[in-house]
Amino acid sequence: MLVTRWEARFLGRRFPCAVGFGGIGPKRGEGDGITPQGVHSLEFTLWRADRRLRPSGRLPARPIGPRDGWSDDPADPLYNRRVPWPSRHSAERLRRADRLYDLVAVVDFNRAPPVAGAGSAIFLHVWKRPRKWTAGCVAFRAPDLAWILERWGPRSRLIVR
């Protein structure tokens, strides 16, 4: 899948999308709002079982529980990983009141192993509204994201440029 500032192309289709408020480029650090350019893989999906948007496809899928978070604190030994929420370190809550994380795909950026402060929580997720900037993720309409993940295969790649 090729992602540019305003759209994504995958399997012959075009999808409107949103990227980080800092644009696309090399990540400078935590909180810079940049969607990291490069070639990435998707590791697994997360989903809200209570919202009935269960992912299908070949990626491993894990439900989001009421106490799930994602560490965004460079001082946390579990930086850029799923953690219990609330946490004594800074962490983003995965079970949100809005619909942004009803369906999430975890991008492999800064994950093996994570480098503290290099950027965390880079996901594909549902957008807030058309092309509304993210904090560095790539966001889509819910039906478009579900369609993409349904067809994502082991050789599929996320190319951001």
Short mmCIF file of C-alpha atoms in Angstrom, two decimals:
data_model
loop_
_atom_site.label_atom_id
_atom_site.label_comp_id
_atom_site.label_asym_id
_atom_site.label_seq_id
_atom_site.Cartn_x
_atom_site.Cartn_y
_atom_site.Cartn_z
CA MET A 1 0.00 0.00 0.00
CA LEU A 2 1.39 3.36 -1.00
CA VAL A 3 0.51 6.24 1.34
CA THR A 4 0.99 9.88 0.40
CA ARG A 5 -0.19 13.03 2.14
CA TRP A 6 -3.80 12.80 0.91
CA GLU A 7 -4.42 9.26 -0.28
CA ALA A 8 -3.48 5.61 -0.13
CA ARG A 9 -3.42 3.16 -3.02
CA PHE A 10 -3.87 -0.54 -2.42
CA LEU A 11 -4.82 -3.37 -4.80
CA GLY A 12 -5.89 -0.98 -7.55
CA ARG A 13 -8.08 1.18 -5.31
CA ARG A 14 -7.59 4.68 -3.93
CA PHE A 15 -8.57 5.65 -0.41
CA PRO A 16 -8.62 9.11 1.16
CA CYS A 17 -6.49 9.13 4.29
CA ALA A 18 -5.03 11.41 6.93
CA VAL A 19 -1.42 11.57 8.10
CA GLY A 20 0.39 13.34 10.93
CA PHE A 21 0.18 17.08 11.53
CA GLY A 22 3.96 17.21 10.93
CA GLY A 23 3.56 15.67 7.48
CA ILE A 24 5.45 12.68 6.12
CA GLY A 25 9.20 12.43 6.65
CA PRO A 26 11.95 11.11 8.88
CA LYS A 27 10.79 10.88 12.51
CA ARG A 28 12.62 13.35 14.74
CA GLY A 29 11.24 12.08 18.01
CA GLU A 30 8.28 11.43 20.26
CA GLY A 31 5.42 13.87 19.72
CA ASP A 32 6.71 15.43 16.47
CA GLY A 33 3.48 14.59 14.59
CA ILE A 34 5.41 13.12 11.67
CA THR A 35 4.19 10.03 9.86
CA PRO A 36 7.39 8.05 9.35
CA GLN A 37 8.40 7.64 5.73
CA GLY A 38 9.73 4.32 4.56
CA VAL A 39 8.65 0.75 4.03
CA HIS A 40 6.85 -0.82 6.98
CA SER A 41 4.95 -3.98 7.90
CA LEU A 42 1.81 -4.41 9.96
CA GLU A 43 2.31 -6.60 13.02
CA PHE A 44 -1.22 -7.24 14.33
CA THR A 45 -4.62 -5.64 14.71
CA LEU A 46 -6.46 -4.43 17.78
CA TRP A 47 -10.22 -4.03 17.89
CA ARG A 48 -13.12 -3.05 20.11
CA ALA A 49 -15.23 -6.18 20.51
CA ASP A 50 -18.04 -4.17 22.08
CA ARG A 51 -18.28 -2.02 18.93
CA ARG A 52 -18.65 -4.99 16.56
CA LEU A 53 -15.93 -4.03 14.12
CA ARG A 54 -14.02 -7.32 14.28
CA PRO A 55 -11.11 -7.46 11.86
CA SER A 56 -10.86 -10.19 9.31
CA GLY A 57 -7.81 -11.13 7.34
CA ARG A 58 -4.50 -12.82 8.03
CA LEU A 59 -3.04 -10.53 10.69
CA PRO A 60 -3.22 -11.71 14.29
CA ALA A 61 -6.06 -9.88 16.06
CA ARG A 62 -6.29 -8.98 19.73
CA PRO A 63 -9.32 -7.37 21.40
CA ILE A 64 -8.88 -4.07 23.24
CA GLY A 65 -9.83 -4.41 26.88
CA PRO A 66 -11.04 -1.66 29.22
CA ARG A 67 -7.59 -1.36 30.85
CA ASP A 68 -5.39 -1.40 27.74
CA GLY A 69 -2.95 1.36 26.92
CA TRP A 70 0.11 1.98 24.74
CA SER A 71 3.27 3.39 26.31
CA ASP A 72 4.49 6.68 24.85
CA ASP A 73 6.93 7.47 27.66
CA PRO A 74 10.62 7.15 26.68
CA ALA A 75 11.45 6.51 30.38
CA ASP A 76 9.17 3.45 30.44
CA PRO A 77 10.95 0.09 30.01
CA LEU A 78 7.83 -0.94 28.04
CA TYR A 79 8.05 2.06 25.67
CA ASN A 80 6.09 1.60 22.42
CA ARG A 81 4.30 -1.48 23.69
CA ARG A 82 0.85 -2.39 24.92
CA VAL A 83 0.62 -1.74 28.67
CA PRO A 84 -2.02 -1.72 31.41
CA TRP A 85 -3.85 1.62 31.66
CA PRO A 86 -3.58 3.69 33.73
CA SER A 87 0.16 3.32 33.99
CA ARG A 88 2.69 5.02 36.25
CA HIS A 89 4.36 6.13 33.00
CA SER A 90 2.66 8.13 30.28
CA ALA A 91 0.47 5.90 28.12
CA GLU A 92 -2.24 6.45 25.57
CA ARG A 93 -5.54 4.78 26.39
CA LEU A 94 -6.58 2.32 23.69
CA ARG A 95 -10.22 2.03 24.76
CA ARG A 96 -11.45 5.45 23.72
CA ALA A 97 -14.86 7.09 23.89
CA ASP A 98 -14.56 8.13 20.23
CA ARG A 99 -14.26 5.64 17.36
CA LEU A 100 -10.61 6.24 16.40
CA TYR A 101 -9.34 2.97 17.88
CA ASP A 102 -12.33 0.76 17.11
CA LEU A 103 -10.00 -0.93 14.60
CA VAL A 104 -6.22 -0.49 14.71
CA ALA A 105 -3.28 -2.04 12.86
CA VAL A 106 0.07 -1.76 14.63
CA VAL A 107 2.87 -0.59 12.31
CA ASP A 108 6.31 -2.08 12.94
CA PHE A 109 7.93 1.37 13.24
CA ASN A 110 10.41 1.50 16.18
CA ARG A 111 9.24 -1.82 17.55
CA ALA A 112 12.09 -4.38 17.36
CA PRO A 113 13.51 -3.28 19.72
CA PRO A 114 12.04 0.14 20.49
CA VAL A 115 14.49 3.04 20.81
CA ALA A 116 13.35 5.32 23.64
CA GLY A 117 12.10 8.65 22.30
CA ALA A 118 12.28 7.69 18.61
CA GLY A 119 8.48 7.60 18.23
CA SER A 120 5.69 5.37 19.43
CA ALA A 121 2.13 4.28 18.70
CA ILE A 122 2.31 4.48 14.92
CA PHE A 123 -0.92 2.83 13.79
CA LEU A 124 -3.39 2.60 10.97
CA HIS A 125 -6.71 3.58 12.55
CA VAL A 126 -10.12 5.13 11.92
CA TRP A 127 -10.10 8.84 11.18
CA LYS A 128 -11.87 11.49 13.22
CA ARG A 129 -13.24 13.18 10.11
CA PRO A 130 -12.10 13.44 6.49
CA ARG A 131 -8.39 14.16 6.32
CA LYS A 132 -8.19 15.47 9.89
CA TRP A 133 -4.52 15.34 10.90
CA THR A 134 -3.28 12.60 13.24
CA ALA A 135 -0.41 12.58 15.75
CA GLY A 136 1.68 10.57 13.25
CA CYS A 137 -0.54 7.65 12.32
CA VAL A 138 -2.34 6.97 9.03
CA ALA A 139 -6.12 7.17 9.40
CA PHE A 140 -8.96 6.01 7.14
CA ARG A 141 -12.75 5.79 7.02
CA ALA A 142 -13.73 2.69 9.03
CA PRO A 143 -15.09 0.72 6.03
CA ASP A 144 -11.93 1.49 4.02
CA LEU A 145 -9.63 0.36 6.83
CA ALA A 146 -11.64 -2.84 7.27
CA TRP A 147 -11.44 -3.50 3.50
CA ILE A 148 -7.66 -2.98 3.48
CA LEU A 149 -7.01 -5.20 6.50
CA GLU A 150 -9.26 -7.92 5.11
CA ARG A 151 -6.97 -8.16 2.08
CA TRP A 152 -3.62 -7.55 3.81
CA GLY A 153 -1.30 -10.48 3.14
CA PRO A 154 2.06 -11.67 4.45
CA ARG A 155 3.90 -9.95 1.59
CA SER A 156 1.94 -6.67 1.84
CA ARG A 157 3.92 -3.58 2.83
CA LEU A 158 3.08 -0.06 3.94
CA ILE A 159 5.09 2.37 1.84
CA VAL A 160 4.91 5.94 3.14
CA ARG A 161 6.35 8.75 1.03
#
